[in-house]
PDB file of C-alpha atoms in Angstrom:
ATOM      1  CA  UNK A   5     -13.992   4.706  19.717  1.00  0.00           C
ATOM      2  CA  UNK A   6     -10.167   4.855  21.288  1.00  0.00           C
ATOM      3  CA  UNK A   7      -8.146   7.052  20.787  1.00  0.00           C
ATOM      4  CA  UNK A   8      -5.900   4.472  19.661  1.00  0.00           C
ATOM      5  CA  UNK A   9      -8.696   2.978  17.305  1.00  0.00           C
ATOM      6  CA  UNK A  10      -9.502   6.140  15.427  1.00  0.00           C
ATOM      7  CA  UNK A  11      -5.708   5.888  13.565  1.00  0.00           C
ATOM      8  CA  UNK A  12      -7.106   2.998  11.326  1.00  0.00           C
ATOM      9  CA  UNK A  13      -9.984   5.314  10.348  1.00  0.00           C
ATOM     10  CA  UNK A  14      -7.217   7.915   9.192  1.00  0.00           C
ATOM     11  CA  UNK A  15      -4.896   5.670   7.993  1.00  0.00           C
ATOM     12  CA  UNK A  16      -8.302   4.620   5.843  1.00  0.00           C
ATOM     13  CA  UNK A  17      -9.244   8.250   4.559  1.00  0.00           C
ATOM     14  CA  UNK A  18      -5.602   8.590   3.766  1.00  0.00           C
ATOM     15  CA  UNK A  19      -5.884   5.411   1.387  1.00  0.00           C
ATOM     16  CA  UNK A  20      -8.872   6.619   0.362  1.00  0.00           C
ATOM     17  CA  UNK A  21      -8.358  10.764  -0.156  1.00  0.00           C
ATOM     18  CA  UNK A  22      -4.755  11.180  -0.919  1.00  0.00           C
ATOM     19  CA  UNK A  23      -3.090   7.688  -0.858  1.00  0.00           C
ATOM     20  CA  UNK A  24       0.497   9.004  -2.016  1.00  0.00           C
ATOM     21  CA  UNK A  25       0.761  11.670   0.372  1.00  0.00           C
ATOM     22  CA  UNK A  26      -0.418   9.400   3.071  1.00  0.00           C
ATOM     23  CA  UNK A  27       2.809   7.257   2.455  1.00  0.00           C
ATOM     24  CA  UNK A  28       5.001   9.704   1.337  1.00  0.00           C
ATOM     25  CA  UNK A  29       4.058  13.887   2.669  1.00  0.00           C
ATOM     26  CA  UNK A  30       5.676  15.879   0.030  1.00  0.00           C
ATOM     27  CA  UNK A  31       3.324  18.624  -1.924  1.00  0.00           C
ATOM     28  CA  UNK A  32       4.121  16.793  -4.935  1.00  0.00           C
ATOM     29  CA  UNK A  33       2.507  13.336  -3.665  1.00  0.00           C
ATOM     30  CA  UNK A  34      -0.732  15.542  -3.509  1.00  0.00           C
ATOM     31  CA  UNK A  35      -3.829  14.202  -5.874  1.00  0.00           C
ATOM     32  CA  UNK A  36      -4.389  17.127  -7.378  1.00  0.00           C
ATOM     33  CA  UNK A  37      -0.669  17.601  -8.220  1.00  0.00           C
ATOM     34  CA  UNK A  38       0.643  14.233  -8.619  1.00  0.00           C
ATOM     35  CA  UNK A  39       2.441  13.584 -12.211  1.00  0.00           C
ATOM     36  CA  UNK A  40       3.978  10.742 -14.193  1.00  0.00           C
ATOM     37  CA  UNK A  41       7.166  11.638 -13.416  1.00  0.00           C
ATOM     38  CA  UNK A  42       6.629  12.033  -9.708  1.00  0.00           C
ATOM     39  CA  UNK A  43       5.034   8.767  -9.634  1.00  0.00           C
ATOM     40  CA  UNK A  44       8.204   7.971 -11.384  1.00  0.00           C
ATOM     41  CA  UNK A  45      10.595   9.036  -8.667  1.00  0.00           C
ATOM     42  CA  UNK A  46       8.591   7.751  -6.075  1.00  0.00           C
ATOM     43  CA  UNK A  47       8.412   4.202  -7.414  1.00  0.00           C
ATOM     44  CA  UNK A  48      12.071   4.717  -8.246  1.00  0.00           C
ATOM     45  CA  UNK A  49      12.686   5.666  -4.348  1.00  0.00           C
ATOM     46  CA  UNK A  50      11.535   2.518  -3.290  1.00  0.00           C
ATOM     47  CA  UNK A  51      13.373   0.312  -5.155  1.00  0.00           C
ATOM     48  CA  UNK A  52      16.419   2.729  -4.059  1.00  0.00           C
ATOM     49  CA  UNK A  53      15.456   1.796  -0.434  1.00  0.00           C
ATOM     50  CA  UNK A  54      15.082  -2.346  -1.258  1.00  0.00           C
ATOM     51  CA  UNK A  55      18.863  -2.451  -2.770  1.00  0.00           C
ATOM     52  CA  UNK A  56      20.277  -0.807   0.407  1.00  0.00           C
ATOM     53  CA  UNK A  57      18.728  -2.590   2.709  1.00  0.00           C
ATOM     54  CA  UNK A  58      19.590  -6.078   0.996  1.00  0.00           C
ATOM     55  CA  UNK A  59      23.229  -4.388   1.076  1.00  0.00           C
ATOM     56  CA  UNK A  60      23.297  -3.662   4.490  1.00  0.00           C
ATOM     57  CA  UNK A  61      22.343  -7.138   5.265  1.00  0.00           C
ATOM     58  CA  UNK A  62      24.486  -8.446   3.346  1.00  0.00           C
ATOM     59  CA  UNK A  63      27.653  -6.527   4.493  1.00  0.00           C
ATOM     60  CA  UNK A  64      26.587  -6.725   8.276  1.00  0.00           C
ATOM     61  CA  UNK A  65      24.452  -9.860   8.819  1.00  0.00           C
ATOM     62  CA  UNK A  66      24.493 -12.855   6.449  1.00  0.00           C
ATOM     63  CA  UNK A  67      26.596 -11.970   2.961  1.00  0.00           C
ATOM     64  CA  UNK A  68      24.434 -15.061   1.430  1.00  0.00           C
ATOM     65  CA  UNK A  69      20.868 -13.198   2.172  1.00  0.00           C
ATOM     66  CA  UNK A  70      18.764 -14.167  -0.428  1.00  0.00           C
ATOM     67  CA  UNK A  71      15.337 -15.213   0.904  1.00  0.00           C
ATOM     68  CA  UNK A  72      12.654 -16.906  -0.583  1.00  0.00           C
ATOM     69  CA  UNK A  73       9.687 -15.318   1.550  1.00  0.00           C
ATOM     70  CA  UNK A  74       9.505 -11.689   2.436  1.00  0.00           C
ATOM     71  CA  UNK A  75       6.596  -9.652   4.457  1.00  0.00           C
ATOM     72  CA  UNK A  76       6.502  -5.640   3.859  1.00  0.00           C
ATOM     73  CA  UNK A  77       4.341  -4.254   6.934  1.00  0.00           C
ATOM     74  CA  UNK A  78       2.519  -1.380   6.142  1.00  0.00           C
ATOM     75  CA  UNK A  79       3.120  -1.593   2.646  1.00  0.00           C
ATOM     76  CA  UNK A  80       0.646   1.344   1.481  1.00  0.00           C
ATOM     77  CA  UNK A  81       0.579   1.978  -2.559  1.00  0.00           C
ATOM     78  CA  UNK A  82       3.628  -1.258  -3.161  1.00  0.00           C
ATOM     79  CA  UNK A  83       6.343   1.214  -3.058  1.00  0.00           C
ATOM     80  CA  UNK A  84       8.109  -1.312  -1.628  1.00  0.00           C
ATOM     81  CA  UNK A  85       6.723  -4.439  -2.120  1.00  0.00           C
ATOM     82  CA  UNK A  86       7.118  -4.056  -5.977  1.00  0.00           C
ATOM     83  CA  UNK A  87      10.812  -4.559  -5.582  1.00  0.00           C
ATOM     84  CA  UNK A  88      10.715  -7.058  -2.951  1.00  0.00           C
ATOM     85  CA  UNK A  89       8.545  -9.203  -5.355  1.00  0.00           C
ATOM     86  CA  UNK A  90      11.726  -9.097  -8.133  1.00  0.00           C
ATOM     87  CA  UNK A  91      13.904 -10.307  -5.281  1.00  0.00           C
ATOM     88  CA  UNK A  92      11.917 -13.621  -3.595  1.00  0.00           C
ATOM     89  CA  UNK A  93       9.586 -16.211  -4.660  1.00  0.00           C
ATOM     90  CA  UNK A  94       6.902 -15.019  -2.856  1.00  0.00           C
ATOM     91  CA  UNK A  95       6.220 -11.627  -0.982  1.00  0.00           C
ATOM     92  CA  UNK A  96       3.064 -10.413   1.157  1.00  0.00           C
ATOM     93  CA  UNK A  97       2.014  -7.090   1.956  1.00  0.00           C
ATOM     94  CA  UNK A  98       0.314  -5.957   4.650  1.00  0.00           C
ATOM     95  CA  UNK A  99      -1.572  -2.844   5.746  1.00  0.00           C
ATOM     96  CA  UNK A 100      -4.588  -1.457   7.723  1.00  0.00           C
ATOM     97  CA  UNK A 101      -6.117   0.445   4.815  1.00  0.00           C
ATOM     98  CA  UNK A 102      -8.620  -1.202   2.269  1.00  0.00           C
ATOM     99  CA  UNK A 103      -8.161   1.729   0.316  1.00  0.00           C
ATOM    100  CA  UNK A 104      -4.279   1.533   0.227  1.00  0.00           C
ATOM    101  CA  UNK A 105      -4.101  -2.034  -0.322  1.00  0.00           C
ATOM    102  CA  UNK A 106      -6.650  -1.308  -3.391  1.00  0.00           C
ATOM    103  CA  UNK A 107      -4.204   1.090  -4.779  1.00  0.00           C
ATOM    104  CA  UNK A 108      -1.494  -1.192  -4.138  1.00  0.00           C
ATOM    105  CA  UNK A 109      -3.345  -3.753  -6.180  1.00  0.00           C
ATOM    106  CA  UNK A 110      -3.457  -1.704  -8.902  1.00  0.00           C
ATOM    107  CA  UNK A 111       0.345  -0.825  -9.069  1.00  0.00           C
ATOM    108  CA  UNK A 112       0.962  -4.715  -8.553  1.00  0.00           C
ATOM    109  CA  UNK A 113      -1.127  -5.305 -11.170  1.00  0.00           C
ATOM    110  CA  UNK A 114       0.309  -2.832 -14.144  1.00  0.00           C
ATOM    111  CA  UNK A 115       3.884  -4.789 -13.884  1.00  0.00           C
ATOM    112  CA  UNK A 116       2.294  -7.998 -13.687  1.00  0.00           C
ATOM    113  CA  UNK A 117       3.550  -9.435 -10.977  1.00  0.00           C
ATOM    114  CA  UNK A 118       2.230 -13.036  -9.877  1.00  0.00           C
ATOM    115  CA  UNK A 119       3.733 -13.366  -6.719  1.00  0.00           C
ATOM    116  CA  UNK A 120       2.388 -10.757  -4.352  1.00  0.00           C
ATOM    117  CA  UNK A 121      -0.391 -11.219  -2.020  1.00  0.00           C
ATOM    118  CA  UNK A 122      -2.539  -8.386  -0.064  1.00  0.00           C
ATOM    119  CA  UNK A 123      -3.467  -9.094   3.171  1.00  0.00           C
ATOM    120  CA  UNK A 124      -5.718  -6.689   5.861  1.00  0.00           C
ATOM    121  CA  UNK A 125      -3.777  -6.156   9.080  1.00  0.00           C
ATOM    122  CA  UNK A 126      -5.495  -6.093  12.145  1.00  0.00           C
ATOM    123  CA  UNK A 127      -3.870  -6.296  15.805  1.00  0.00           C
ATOM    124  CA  UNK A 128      -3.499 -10.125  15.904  1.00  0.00           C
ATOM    125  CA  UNK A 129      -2.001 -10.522  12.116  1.00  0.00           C
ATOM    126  CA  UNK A 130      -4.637 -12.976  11.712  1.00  0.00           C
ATOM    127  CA  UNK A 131      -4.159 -13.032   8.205  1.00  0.00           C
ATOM    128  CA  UNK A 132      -0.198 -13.813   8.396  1.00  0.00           C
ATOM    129  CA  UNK A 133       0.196 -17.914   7.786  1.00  0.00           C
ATOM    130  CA  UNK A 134       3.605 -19.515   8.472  1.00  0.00           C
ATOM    131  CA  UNK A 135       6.938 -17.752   9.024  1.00  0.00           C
ATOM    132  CA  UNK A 136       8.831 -15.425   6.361  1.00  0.00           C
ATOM    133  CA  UNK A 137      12.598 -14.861   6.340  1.00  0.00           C
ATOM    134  CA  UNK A 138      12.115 -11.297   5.673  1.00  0.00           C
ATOM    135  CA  UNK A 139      10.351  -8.754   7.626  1.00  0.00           C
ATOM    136  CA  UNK A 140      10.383  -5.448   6.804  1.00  0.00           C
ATOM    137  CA  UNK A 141       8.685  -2.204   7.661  1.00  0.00           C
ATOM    138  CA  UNK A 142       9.866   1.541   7.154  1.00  0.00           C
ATOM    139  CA  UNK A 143       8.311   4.634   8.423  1.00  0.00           C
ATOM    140  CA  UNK A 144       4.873   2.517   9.440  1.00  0.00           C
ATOM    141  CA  UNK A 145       5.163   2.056  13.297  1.00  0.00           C
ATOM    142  CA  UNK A 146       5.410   5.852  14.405  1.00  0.00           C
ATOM    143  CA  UNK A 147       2.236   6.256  12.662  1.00  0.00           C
ATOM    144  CA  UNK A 148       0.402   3.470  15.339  1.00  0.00           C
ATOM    145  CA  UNK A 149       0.527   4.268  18.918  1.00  0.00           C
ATOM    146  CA  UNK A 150       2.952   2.505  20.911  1.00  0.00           C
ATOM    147  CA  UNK A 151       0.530   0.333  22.694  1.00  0.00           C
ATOM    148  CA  UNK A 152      -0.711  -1.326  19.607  1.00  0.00           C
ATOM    149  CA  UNK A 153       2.690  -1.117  17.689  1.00  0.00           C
ATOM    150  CA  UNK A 154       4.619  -3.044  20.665  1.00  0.00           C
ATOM    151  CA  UNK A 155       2.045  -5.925  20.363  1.00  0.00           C
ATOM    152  CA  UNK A 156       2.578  -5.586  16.571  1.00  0.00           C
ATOM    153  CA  UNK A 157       6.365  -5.460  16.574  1.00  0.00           C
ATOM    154  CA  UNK A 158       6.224  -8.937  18.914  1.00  0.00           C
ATOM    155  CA  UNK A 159       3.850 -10.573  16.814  1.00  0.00           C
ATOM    156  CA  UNK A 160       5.500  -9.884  13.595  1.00  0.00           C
ATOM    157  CA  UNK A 161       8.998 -11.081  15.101  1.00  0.00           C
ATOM    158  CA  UNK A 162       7.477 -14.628  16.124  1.00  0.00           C
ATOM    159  CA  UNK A 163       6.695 -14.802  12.405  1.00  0.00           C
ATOM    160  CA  UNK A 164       9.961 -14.622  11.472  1.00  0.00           C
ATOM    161  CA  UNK A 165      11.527 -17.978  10.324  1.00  0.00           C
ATOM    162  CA  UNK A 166      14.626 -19.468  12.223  1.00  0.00           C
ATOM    163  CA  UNK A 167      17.928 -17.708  10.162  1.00  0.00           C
ATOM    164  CA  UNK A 168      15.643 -14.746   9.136  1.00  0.00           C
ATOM    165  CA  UNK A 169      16.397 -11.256   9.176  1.00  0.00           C
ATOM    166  CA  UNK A 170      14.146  -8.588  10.622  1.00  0.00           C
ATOM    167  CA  UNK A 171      14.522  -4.860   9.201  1.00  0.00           C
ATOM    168  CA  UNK A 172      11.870  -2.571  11.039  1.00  0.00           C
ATOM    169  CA  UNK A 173      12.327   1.199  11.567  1.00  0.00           C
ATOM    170  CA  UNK A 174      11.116   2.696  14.811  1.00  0.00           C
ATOM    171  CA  UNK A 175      10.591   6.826  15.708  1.00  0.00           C
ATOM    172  CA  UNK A 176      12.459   7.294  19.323  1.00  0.00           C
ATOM    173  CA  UNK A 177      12.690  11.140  19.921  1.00  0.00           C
ATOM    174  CA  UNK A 178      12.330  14.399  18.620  1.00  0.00           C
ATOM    175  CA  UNK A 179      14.916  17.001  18.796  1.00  0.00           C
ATOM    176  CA  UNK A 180      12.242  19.739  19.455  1.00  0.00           C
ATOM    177  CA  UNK A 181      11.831  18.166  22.346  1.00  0.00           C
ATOM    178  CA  UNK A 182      15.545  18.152  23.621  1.00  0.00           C
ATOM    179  CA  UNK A 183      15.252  19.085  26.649  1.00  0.00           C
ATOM    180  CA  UNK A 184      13.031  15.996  27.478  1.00  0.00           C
ATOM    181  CA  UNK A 185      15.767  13.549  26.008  1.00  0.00           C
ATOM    182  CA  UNK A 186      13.722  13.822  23.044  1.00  0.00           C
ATOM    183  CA  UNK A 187      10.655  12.086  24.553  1.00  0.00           C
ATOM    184  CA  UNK A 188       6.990  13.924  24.197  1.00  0.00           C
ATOM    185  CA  UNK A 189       5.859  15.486  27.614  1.00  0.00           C
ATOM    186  CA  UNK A 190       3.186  14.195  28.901  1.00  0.00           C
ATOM    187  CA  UNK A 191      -0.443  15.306  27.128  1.00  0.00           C
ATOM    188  CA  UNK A 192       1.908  17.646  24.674  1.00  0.00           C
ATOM    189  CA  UNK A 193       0.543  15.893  21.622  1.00  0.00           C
ATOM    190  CA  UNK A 194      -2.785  16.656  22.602  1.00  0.00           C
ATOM    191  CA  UNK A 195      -2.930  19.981  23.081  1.00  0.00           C
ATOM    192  CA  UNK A 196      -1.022  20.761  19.672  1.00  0.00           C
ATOM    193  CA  UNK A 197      -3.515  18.852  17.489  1.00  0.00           C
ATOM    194  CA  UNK A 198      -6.003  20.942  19.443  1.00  0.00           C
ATOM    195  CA  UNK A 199      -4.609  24.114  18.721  1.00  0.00           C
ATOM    196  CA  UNK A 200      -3.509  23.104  15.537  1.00  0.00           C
ATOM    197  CA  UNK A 201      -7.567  22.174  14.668  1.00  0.00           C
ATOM    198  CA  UNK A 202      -8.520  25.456  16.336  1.00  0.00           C
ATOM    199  CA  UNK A 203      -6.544  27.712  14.212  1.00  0.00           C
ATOM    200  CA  UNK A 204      -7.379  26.075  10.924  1.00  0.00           C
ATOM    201  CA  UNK A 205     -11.445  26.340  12.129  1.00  0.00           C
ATOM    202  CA  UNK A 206     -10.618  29.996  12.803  1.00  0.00           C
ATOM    203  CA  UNK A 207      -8.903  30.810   9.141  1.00  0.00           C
ATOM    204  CA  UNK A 208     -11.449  28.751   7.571  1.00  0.00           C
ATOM    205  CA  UNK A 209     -14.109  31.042   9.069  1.00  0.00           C
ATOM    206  CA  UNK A 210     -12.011  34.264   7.958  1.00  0.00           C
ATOM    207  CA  UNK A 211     -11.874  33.320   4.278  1.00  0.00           C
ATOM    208  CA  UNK A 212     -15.490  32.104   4.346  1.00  0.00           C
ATOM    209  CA  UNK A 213     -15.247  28.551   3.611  1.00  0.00           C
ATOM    210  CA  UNK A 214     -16.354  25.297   5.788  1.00  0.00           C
ATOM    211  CA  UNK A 215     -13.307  23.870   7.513  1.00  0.00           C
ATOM    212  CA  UNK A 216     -11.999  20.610   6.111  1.00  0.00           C
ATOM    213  CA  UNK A 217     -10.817  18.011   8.456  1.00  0.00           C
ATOM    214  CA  UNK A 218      -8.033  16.075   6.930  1.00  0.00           C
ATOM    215  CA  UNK A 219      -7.035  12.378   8.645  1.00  0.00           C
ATOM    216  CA  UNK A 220      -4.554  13.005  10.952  1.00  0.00           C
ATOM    217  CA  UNK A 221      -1.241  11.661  10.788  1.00  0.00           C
ATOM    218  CA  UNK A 222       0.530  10.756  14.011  1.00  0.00           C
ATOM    219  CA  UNK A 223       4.171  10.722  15.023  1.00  0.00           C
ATOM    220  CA  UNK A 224       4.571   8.385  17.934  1.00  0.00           C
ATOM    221  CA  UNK A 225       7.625   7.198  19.583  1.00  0.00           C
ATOM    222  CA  UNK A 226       8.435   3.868  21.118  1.00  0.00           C
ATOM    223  CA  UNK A 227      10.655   3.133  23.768  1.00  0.00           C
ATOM    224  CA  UNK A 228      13.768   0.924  22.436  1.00  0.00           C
ATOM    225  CA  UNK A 229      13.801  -0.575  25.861  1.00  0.00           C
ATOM    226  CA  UNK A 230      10.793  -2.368  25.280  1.00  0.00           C
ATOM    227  CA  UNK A 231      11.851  -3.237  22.040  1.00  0.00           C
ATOM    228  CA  UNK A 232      15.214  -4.542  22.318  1.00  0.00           C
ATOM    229  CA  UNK A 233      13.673  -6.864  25.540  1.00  0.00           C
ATOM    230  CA  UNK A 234      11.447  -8.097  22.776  1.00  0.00           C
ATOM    231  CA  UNK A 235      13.936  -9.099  20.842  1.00  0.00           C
ATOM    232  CA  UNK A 236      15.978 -10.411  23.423  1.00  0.00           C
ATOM    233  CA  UNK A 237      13.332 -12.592  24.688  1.00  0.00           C
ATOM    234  CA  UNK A 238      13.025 -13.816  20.929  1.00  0.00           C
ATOM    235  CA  UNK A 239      16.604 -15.249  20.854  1.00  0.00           C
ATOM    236  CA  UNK A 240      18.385 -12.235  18.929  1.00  0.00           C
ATOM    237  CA  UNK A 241      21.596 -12.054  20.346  1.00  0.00           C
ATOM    238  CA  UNK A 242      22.563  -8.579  17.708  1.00  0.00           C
ATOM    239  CA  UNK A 243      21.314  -5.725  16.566  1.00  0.00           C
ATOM    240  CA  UNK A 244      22.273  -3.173  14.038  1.00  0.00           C
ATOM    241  CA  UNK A 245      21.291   0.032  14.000  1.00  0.00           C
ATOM    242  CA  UNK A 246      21.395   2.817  11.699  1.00  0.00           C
ATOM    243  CA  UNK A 247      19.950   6.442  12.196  1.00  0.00           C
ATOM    244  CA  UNK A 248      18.054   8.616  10.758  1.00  0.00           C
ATOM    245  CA  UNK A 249      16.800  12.287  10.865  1.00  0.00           C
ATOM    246  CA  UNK A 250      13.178  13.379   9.077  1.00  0.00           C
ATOM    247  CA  UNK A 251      13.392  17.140  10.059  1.00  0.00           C
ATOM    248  CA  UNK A 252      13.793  16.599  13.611  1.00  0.00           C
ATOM    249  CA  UNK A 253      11.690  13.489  14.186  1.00  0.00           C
ATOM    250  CA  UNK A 254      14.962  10.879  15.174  1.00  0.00           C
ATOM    251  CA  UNK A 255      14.315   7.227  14.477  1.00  0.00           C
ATOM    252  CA  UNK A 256      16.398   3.942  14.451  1.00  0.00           C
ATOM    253  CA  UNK A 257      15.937   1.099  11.712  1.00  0.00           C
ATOM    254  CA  UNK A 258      16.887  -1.922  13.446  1.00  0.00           C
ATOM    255  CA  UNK A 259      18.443  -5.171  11.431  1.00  0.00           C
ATOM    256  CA  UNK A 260      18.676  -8.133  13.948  1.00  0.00           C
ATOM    257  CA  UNK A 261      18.285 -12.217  12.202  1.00  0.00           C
ATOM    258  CA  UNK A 262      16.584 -14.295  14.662  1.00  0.00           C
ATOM    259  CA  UNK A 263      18.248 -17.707  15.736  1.00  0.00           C
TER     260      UNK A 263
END
């Protein structure tokens, strides 16, 4: 199996193992440790996330948005999707992981919401039908590599509807890495993980216990380049941009409507 391939198998355990922390890597997202109350929050969170983005849509792009059909790729538990479902007649999510989309089935469930459908991604969408004017994704592509996730990002922007808005959020640097622009160095990620697995093997072996190999979780950056030609080829004549800064790892969420 790829390199590329084995990310769906983590993404999977992830769903599987530790679903919240998969989505969300704080200590308190951990099975063992997860409460009410931090369920709570991170339901909360999301629907925090949903209202700004319809505001910043509505101040920057169309001050009417209100559509009908929305898409959240890489929806995981429903953080998102939940709220997305009280604002549209119909919303899908989307997501590589069985095991996530199970859990997300759950949480869609316990509020009783009719209008939400799970679908399995794969790298041709093949279960995405018709257009949506909504397309969202946040902190989902810098967990595929770029190879796969440029095909993705295309694909999903040729299923947005004429007038729609896109909203996707894309990893482009790291600042420990500044001296590069920000970009990895060729191989780099490699031969972290490997010391990375090496050293937990060796202070598993100290304390006497089998070593445990938790799904990894990659951080890949895309080229913006590529992106914005992407969208540029699609007819999207604006793009707006906001920042933001995960303890060093630099990303842009882009909001562009297609014409």
């Amino acid at each position: 199996m790829s390199p590329a391939r084995s990310t769906d198998d983590h993404w999977e355990r992830w769903g599987r193992e530790d679903p919240y922390y998969g989505v969300y890597a704080h200590d308190s997202m951990r099975r063992e440790r997860l409460t009410a109350d931090a369920l709570d929050h991170f339901f909360a969170s999301g629907q925090t996330h949903i209202e700004g983005v319809f505001a910043y849509v509505r101040r920057y792009i169309d001050p009417a948005f209100s559509p009908r059909r929305g898409l959240d790729f890489g929806c995981g538990t429903g953080r998102l999707v939940i709220p997305m479902a009280g604002l549209m007649d119909e919303v899908a999510g989307m997501d590589i992981s069985s095991s996530m989309l199970d859990e997300a089935r759950r949480n869609i469930d316990a509020r009783d919401l009719h209008n939400v459908h799970l679908l399995k991604s794969d790298d041709a969408l093949s279960q995405l039908s018709g257009s949506y004017d909504f397309i969202h994704s946040y902190i989902v592509f810098q967990h595929i590599p770029p190879e796969r996730g440029q095909v993705l990002f295309q694909r999903l922007v040729k299923h947005l509807a004429p007038g729609g808005v896109g909203a996707l959020h894309i990893l482009f640097g790291k600042t420990f890495h500044a001296a590069n622009f920000g970009q990895t160095p060729s191989s780099f990620h490699d031969r972290i993980l490997a010391v990375k697995r090496g050293v937990h093997r060796l202070l598993m072996r100290l304390m006497g216990r089998k070593a445990a190999t938790e799904p990894e979780m990659q951080m890949n950056i895309y080229d913006l380049n590529t992106l914005f030609f992407m969208l540029k080829t699609a007819g999207v004549g604006e793009i707006h941009t906001t920042f933001e800064d995960h303890g060093g790892e630099w990303s842009a969420f882009l909001f562009f409507r297609k014409p």
